[in-house]
């Protein structure tokens, strides 16, 4: 299993629940033409943009910033 | 494990419950004092409106959540304003006009509630399917409206002794409750069910719960009032307060999320694995 995808899913799960977090990551991978397992560190900038787009209408800025910061520390 | 709900928010819930219970006891002891019932209701619901509007200020201009909570806060504020107007009518002026300015304010609350909660549910459309919840909520609310008509509406419509304006208002409340309050509440519940224990859903669970309580309470009041069974201090009075308290609780949870007490420590993945 891809470490990057799992890290992203783990960061999103507390806020979206495991099912929606998984869907979010897989949908992002698909938009990049990749599978869940293929996501890597190099995809981080695009992943951050994608997460911001998914969450901007449902989460406060502080939550989005927390998730992005977590990804930057754990993935980069 | 932290629930990420602040002590302040739990305190709001506890204080609200205490206030409602105290008010119920005060009304009971005074054998149904309209002054205590009416002004007390305004105090509780007005405080709920303030709590929701404070939560609005926690979001920056342009944030979608700000508009959603602003509309909900406006709905609560309109109801509280209606409570104040009614208190002045009944207690100060010793009149009970129907319809009145209070009814204008009570009915005005429905539209901002409907838009605010609907926007909140639709905001999840990039994350979860919303068409089926939307269809299901619309069908259930519509079926409920048919039921209300069968139980109450058809009797009100043909009652020639009651002025038309009064009949329209008597029906407006339960129908608006079903279509503009219960419907959106059910919609957001069905959408949020996909999120399970996800924290983003928590404020909306409280709001949906509050709206369901309001819809039930209003229907109960319409039934009691039509059958001349309502009096100040009836159980339905506390249903409204409980509903708005739940909505305020939800707003406070949302505020907590937008203003975490402390930034969580983030450690690199290899340190967590060690």
Coordinates of C-alpha atoms in Angstrom, one line a residue:
Chain A
X1 CA 0.0 0.0 0.0
X2 CA 1.3 3.5 -0.8
X3 CA 2.6 5.3 2.2
X4 CA 1.6 8.7 0.8
X5 CA -2.0 7.8 0.2
X6 CA -2.3 6.2 3.7
X7 CA -0.8 9.3 5.3
X8 CA -3.3 11.5 3.5
X9 CA -6.2 9.2 4.4
X10 CA -5.1 9.2 8.0
X11 CA -4.9 13.0 8.1
X12 CA -8.5 13.3 6.6
X13 CA -10.2 10.5 8.6
X14 CA -10.7 12.4 11.9
X15 CA -12.7 15.0 10.0
X16 CA -14.4 13.1 7.2
X17 CA -14.6 9.6 8.6
X18 CA -12.7 6.7 7.1
X19 CA -15.1 6.0 4.1
X20 CA -15.2 9.6 2.8
X21 CA -11.5 10.1 3.5
X22 CA -10.7 7.0 1.4
X23 CA -13.0 8.2 -1.4
X24 CA -11.4 11.6 -1.3
X25 CA -7.9 10.2 -1.7
X26 CA -8.9 7.8 -4.5
X27 CA -10.8 10.5 -6.4
X28 CA -7.7 12.7 -6.2
X29 CA -5.5 9.9 -7.4
X30 CA -7.9 9.3 -10.3
X31 CA -7.8 12.9 -11.3
X32 CA -4.0 12.6 -11.6
X33 CA -4.4 9.5 -13.7
X34 CA -3.0 7.3 -10.9
X35 CA -4.2 4.6 -8.6
X36 CA -4.3 4.9 -4.8
X37 CA -1.0 2.9 -4.5
X38 CA 0.8 5.1 -7.0
X39 CA 0.5 8.4 -5.1
X40 CA 3.9 9.6 -4.0
X41 CA 5.8 12.6 -2.5
X42 CA 6.0 14.3 -5.9
X43 CA 2.2 14.6 -6.0
X44 CA 2.1 16.6 -2.8
X45 CA 1.5 20.1 -4.3
X46 CA -1.4 18.8 -6.4
X47 CA -2.8 16.8 -3.5
X48 CA -2.8 19.9 -1.3
X49 CA -4.7 21.9 -3.9
X50 CA -7.2 19.0 -4.3
X51 CA -7.8 18.7 -0.6
X52 CA -8.3 22.5 -0.3
X53 CA -10.9 22.3 -3.1
X54 CA -12.7 19.4 -1.4
X55 CA -12.7 20.9 2.0
X56 CA -13.1 24.7 1.4
X57 CA -17.0 24.5 1.5
X58 CA -17.2 22.2 4.5
X59 CA -14.3 22.9 6.8
X60 CA -12.9 26.1 8.5
X61 CA -9.5 27.4 7.4
X62 CA -7.9 26.3 10.6
X63 CA -8.8 22.6 9.9
X64 CA -7.6 22.8 6.3
X65 CA -4.3 24.4 7.4
X66 CA -3.9 21.7 10.1
X67 CA -4.3 18.9 7.5
X68 CA -2.0 20.6 5.0
X69 CA 0.7 21.1 7.7
X70 CA 0.4 17.4 8.7
X71 CA 0.9 16.3 5.1
X72 CA 3.9 18.6 4.6
X73 CA 5.6 17.2 7.7
X74 CA 4.7 13.5 7.2
X75 CA 4.9 13.2 3.4
X76 CA 7.7 15.6 2.4
Chain B
X1 CA -9.5 10.7 23.5
X2 CA -10.4 14.4 23.2
X3 CA -13.8 15.2 21.8
X4 CA -12.4 18.5 20.6
X5 CA -15.5 20.2 22.1
X6 CA -14.5 22.9 24.6
X7 CA -15.6 23.2 28.1
X8 CA -17.3 26.5 27.1
X9 CA -19.5 24.6 24.6
X10 CA -20.4 21.9 27.1
X11 CA -21.1 24.7 29.6
X12 CA -23.5 26.3 27.0
X13 CA -25.5 23.1 26.8
X14 CA -25.6 22.6 30.5
X15 CA -26.6 26.2 31.2
X16 CA -29.2 26.0 28.6
X17 CA -30.8 22.8 30.0
X18 CA -30.6 24.3 33.5
X19 CA -32.3 27.5 32.3
X20 CA -35.1 25.6 30.6
X21 CA -35.7 23.4 33.6
X22 CA -35.7 26.4 35.9
X23 CA -38.1 28.2 33.7
X24 CA -40.4 25.3 33.6
X25 CA -40.4 25.1 37.4
X26 CA -40.9 28.9 37.7
X27 CA -43.9 28.7 35.4
X28 CA -45.3 25.7 37.3
X29 CA -44.9 27.4 40.7
X30 CA -46.6 30.6 39.4
X31 CA -49.4 28.6 37.9
X32 CA -48.6 29.5 34.3
X33 CA -47.3 33.0 34.5
X34 CA -47.3 34.4 31.0
X35 CA -44.7 37.0 32.0
X36 CA -42.2 34.3 33.1
X37 CA -43.1 32.0 30.2
X38 CA -42.9 34.6 27.5
X39 CA -39.9 36.7 28.6
X40 CA -38.1 33.5 29.7
X41 CA -38.6 32.0 26.3
X42 CA -37.2 35.2 24.7
X43 CA -34.2 35.1 27.1
X44 CA -33.3 31.5 26.2
X45 CA -33.9 31.8 22.4
X46 CA -32.3 35.2 22.3
X47 CA -29.2 33.9 23.9
X48 CA -29.2 31.0 21.4
X49 CA -29.3 33.6 18.6
X50 CA -26.3 35.5 20.1
X51 CA -24.3 32.2 20.4
X52 CA -24.9 31.4 16.7
X53 CA -24.1 34.9 15.5
X54 CA -20.8 34.9 17.6
X55 CA -19.9 31.7 15.8
X56 CA -20.4 33.5 12.5
X57 CA -17.8 36.0 13.4
X58 CA -15.3 33.1 13.8
X59 CA -15.2 32.7 10.0
X60 CA -13.5 35.1 7.6
X61 CA -15.6 36.9 5.0
X62 CA -16.0 34.7 1.9
X63 CA -15.8 31.4 3.8
X64 CA -18.8 29.3 2.7
X65 CA -19.4 28.3 6.4
X66 CA -19.8 31.9 7.4
X67 CA -22.9 32.3 5.1
X68 CA -24.4 29.0 6.2
X69 CA -24.2 29.9 9.9
X70 CA -25.2 33.5 9.3
X71 CA -28.5 32.3 7.7
X72 CA -29.1 29.9 10.6
X73 CA -28.3 32.6 13.1
X74 CA -30.7 35.0 11.3
X75 CA -33.4 32.3 11.6
X76 CA -32.9 31.9 15.3
X77 CA -32.8 35.7 15.8
X78 CA -36.1 36.2 13.9
X79 CA -37.8 33.7 16.1
X80 CA -36.4 35.3 19.3
X81 CA -37.6 38.7 18.0
X82 CA -41.0 37.1 17.5
X83 CA -40.9 35.9 21.1
X84 CA -40.1 39.4 22.4
X85 CA -42.9 41.0 20.4
X86 CA -45.3 38.4 21.6
X87 CA -44.2 38.9 25.2
X88 CA -44.9 42.6 24.9
X89 CA -48.3 41.9 23.4
X90 CA -49.4 39.4 26.0
X91 CA -47.8 40.7 29.1
X92 CA -47.5 44.5 28.7
X93 CA -50.4 45.2 26.4
X94 CA -52.5 42.3 27.6
X95 CA -53.6 41.4 24.1
X96 CA -53.3 38.2 22.1
X97 CA -53.7 39.3 18.5
X98 CA -53.6 36.6 15.8
X99 CA -52.2 37.2 13.4
X100 CA -49.7 39.8 14.6
X101 CA -46.2 41.2 14.0
X102 CA -44.9 38.2 16.1
X103 CA -46.3 35.8 13.5
X104 CA -44.6 37.8 10.7
X105 CA -41.3 37.3 12.5
X106 CA -42.0 33.6 13.3
X107 CA -42.8 32.8 9.7
X108 CA -39.8 34.9 8.4
X109 CA -37.4 32.5 10.2
X110 CA -38.2 29.6 7.9
X111 CA -36.5 30.9 4.7
X112 CA -33.0 31.6 6.2
X113 CA -33.2 28.2 8.0
X114 CA -34.1 26.4 4.8
X115 CA -31.4 28.1 2.7
X116 CA -28.6 27.9 5.4
X117 CA -29.1 24.2 6.2
X118 CA -29.6 23.3 2.5
X119 CA -26.4 25.1 1.6
X120 CA -24.6 23.2 4.4
X121 CA -25.8 19.8 3.0
X122 CA -25.1 20.7 -0.6
X123 CA -21.6 21.8 0.3
X124 CA -20.7 18.1 0.7
X125 CA -21.6 17.3 -2.9
X126 CA -17.9 17.0 -3.9
X127 CA -17.4 14.4 -1.1
X128 CA -20.5 12.3 -0.9
X129 CA -23.5 11.7 -3.2
X130 CA -26.3 14.2 -2.4
X131 CA -29.0 13.4 -5.0
X132 CA -30.5 10.4 -3.2
X133 CA -30.6 12.2 0.2
X134 CA -32.2 15.2 -1.5
X135 CA -34.8 13.1 -3.2
X136 CA -35.5 11.0 -0.1
X137 CA -35.8 14.1 2.1
X138 CA -38.1 15.8 -0.4
X139 CA -40.4 12.7 -0.6
X140 CA -40.6 12.2 3.2
X141 CA -41.3 15.9 3.9
X142 CA -43.9 16.0 1.2
X143 CA -45.5 12.8 2.6
X144 CA -45.5 14.5 6.0
X145 CA -47.2 17.5 4.5
X146 CA -49.9 15.3 3.1
X147 CA -50.4 13.8 6.5
X148 CA -50.7 17.2 8.2
X149 CA -53.3 18.1 5.7
X150 CA -55.2 14.9 6.3
X151 CA -55.1 15.3 10.1
X152 CA -55.4 19.1 10.5
X153 CA -55.4 21.0 7.2
X154 CA -58.6 19.8 5.7
X155 CA -60.5 20.8 8.8
X156 CA -58.9 24.3 8.9
X157 CA -59.5 24.9 5.2
X158 CA -63.3 24.4 5.5
X159 CA -63.8 26.3 8.7
X160 CA -65.7 29.3 7.5
X161 CA -66.0 30.7 11.0
X162 CA -62.2 31.4 11.1
X163 CA -60.9 34.4 9.0
X164 CA -58.9 33.4 6.0
X165 CA -55.7 35.1 7.2
X166 CA -55.9 33.1 10.4
X167 CA -56.5 29.9 8.5
X168 CA -53.5 30.6 6.2
X169 CA -51.3 31.1 9.2
X170 CA -52.5 28.1 11.1
X171 CA -51.5 26.0 8.1
X172 CA -48.4 27.9 7.2
X173 CA -46.6 26.9 10.4
X174 CA -46.9 23.1 10.1
X175 CA -46.4 23.1 6.4
X176 CA -43.3 25.3 6.6
X177 CA -42.0 23.2 9.4
X178 CA -42.2 20.1 7.3
X179 CA -41.0 21.5 4.0
X180 CA -38.5 24.1 5.1
X181 CA -37.3 22.8 8.5
X182 CA -37.8 19.0 8.7
X183 CA -37.0 18.4 5.0
X184 CA -33.5 20.1 5.1
X185 CA -32.8 18.6 8.5
X186 CA -33.5 15.1 7.1
X187 CA -31.4 16.0 4.0
X188 CA -28.3 16.9 6.0
X189 CA -28.7 13.9 8.3
X190 CA -28.7 11.6 5.3
X191 CA -25.7 13.4 3.8
X192 CA -23.8 13.3 7.1
X193 CA -24.5 9.7 7.7
X194 CA -21.7 9.0 5.1
X195 CA -19.2 10.8 7.4
X196 CA -19.9 8.6 10.4
X197 CA -17.8 9.9 13.3
X198 CA -16.1 12.6 11.3
X199 CA -15.7 15.8 13.3
X200 CA -17.0 18.1 10.5
X201 CA -20.4 16.5 10.9
X202 CA -20.7 17.1 14.6
X203 CA -22.1 20.7 14.5
X204 CA -24.6 19.7 11.9
X205 CA -25.8 16.7 13.9
X206 CA -26.7 19.1 16.6
X207 CA -28.4 21.5 14.2
X208 CA -30.4 18.7 12.5
X209 CA -31.5 17.5 15.9
X210 CA -32.6 21.0 16.9
X211 CA -34.5 21.4 13.7
X212 CA -36.3 18.1 14.1
X213 CA -37.3 19.1 17.6
X214 CA -38.6 22.4 16.3
X215 CA -40.6 20.8 13.6
X216 CA -42.2 18.3 16.0
X217 CA -42.9 21.1 18.5
X218 CA -44.5 23.3 16.0
X219 CA -46.8 20.5 14.8
X220 CA -47.7 19.8 18.4
X221 CA -48.5 23.4 19.0
X222 CA -50.7 23.6 15.9
X223 CA -52.7 20.6 17.1
X224 CA -53.0 22.0 20.6
X225 CA -53.9 25.4 19.5
X226 CA -56.6 24.2 17.0
X227 CA -58.2 22.2 19.8
X228 CA -57.9 25.0 22.3
X229 CA -55.6 22.9 24.5
X230 CA -52.6 25.2 24.5
X231 CA -51.7 27.4 27.5
X232 CA -48.5 29.2 28.5
X233 CA -46.1 26.7 30.1
X234 CA -47.3 23.8 28.0
X235 CA -44.6 21.2 27.1
X236 CA -44.4 22.6 23.5
X237 CA -42.9 25.9 24.9
X238 CA -39.9 24.0 26.1
X239 CA -39.6 22.1 22.8
X240 CA -38.8 25.4 21.0
X241 CA -36.2 26.3 23.6
X242 CA -34.7 22.8 23.4
X243 CA -34.5 23.0 19.6
X244 CA -32.8 26.4 19.6
X245 CA -30.4 25.3 22.3
X246 CA -29.3 22.4 20.2
X247 CA -28.7 24.7 17.3
X248 CA -26.7 27.0 19.5
X249 CA -24.7 24.0 20.8
X250 CA -24.0 23.0 17.1
X251 CA -22.8 26.6 16.4
X252 CA -20.5 26.5 19.4
X253 CA -19.0 23.2 18.3
X254 CA -18.4 24.8 14.9
X255 CA -16.7 27.7 16.6
X256 CA -14.4 25.3 18.6
X257 CA -13.4 23.7 15.3
X258 CA -12.6 27.0 13.7
X259 CA -10.6 28.1 16.8
X260 CA -8.8 25.1 18.2
X261 CA -7.3 25.7 21.7
X262 CA -3.9 24.6 20.6
X263 CA -2.3 23.5 17.3
X264 CA -1.9 19.8 17.4
X265 CA 1.7 18.6 17.4
X266 CA 2.7 17.0 14.1
X267 CA 5.6 14.6 14.0
X268 CA 7.1 13.1 10.9
X269 CA 5.8 9.7 10.0
X270 CA 9.0 7.8 10.8
X271 CA 8.9 9.2 14.4
X272 CA 5.4 8.0 14.8
X273 CA 6.2 4.5 13.5
X274 CA 9.2 4.2 16.0

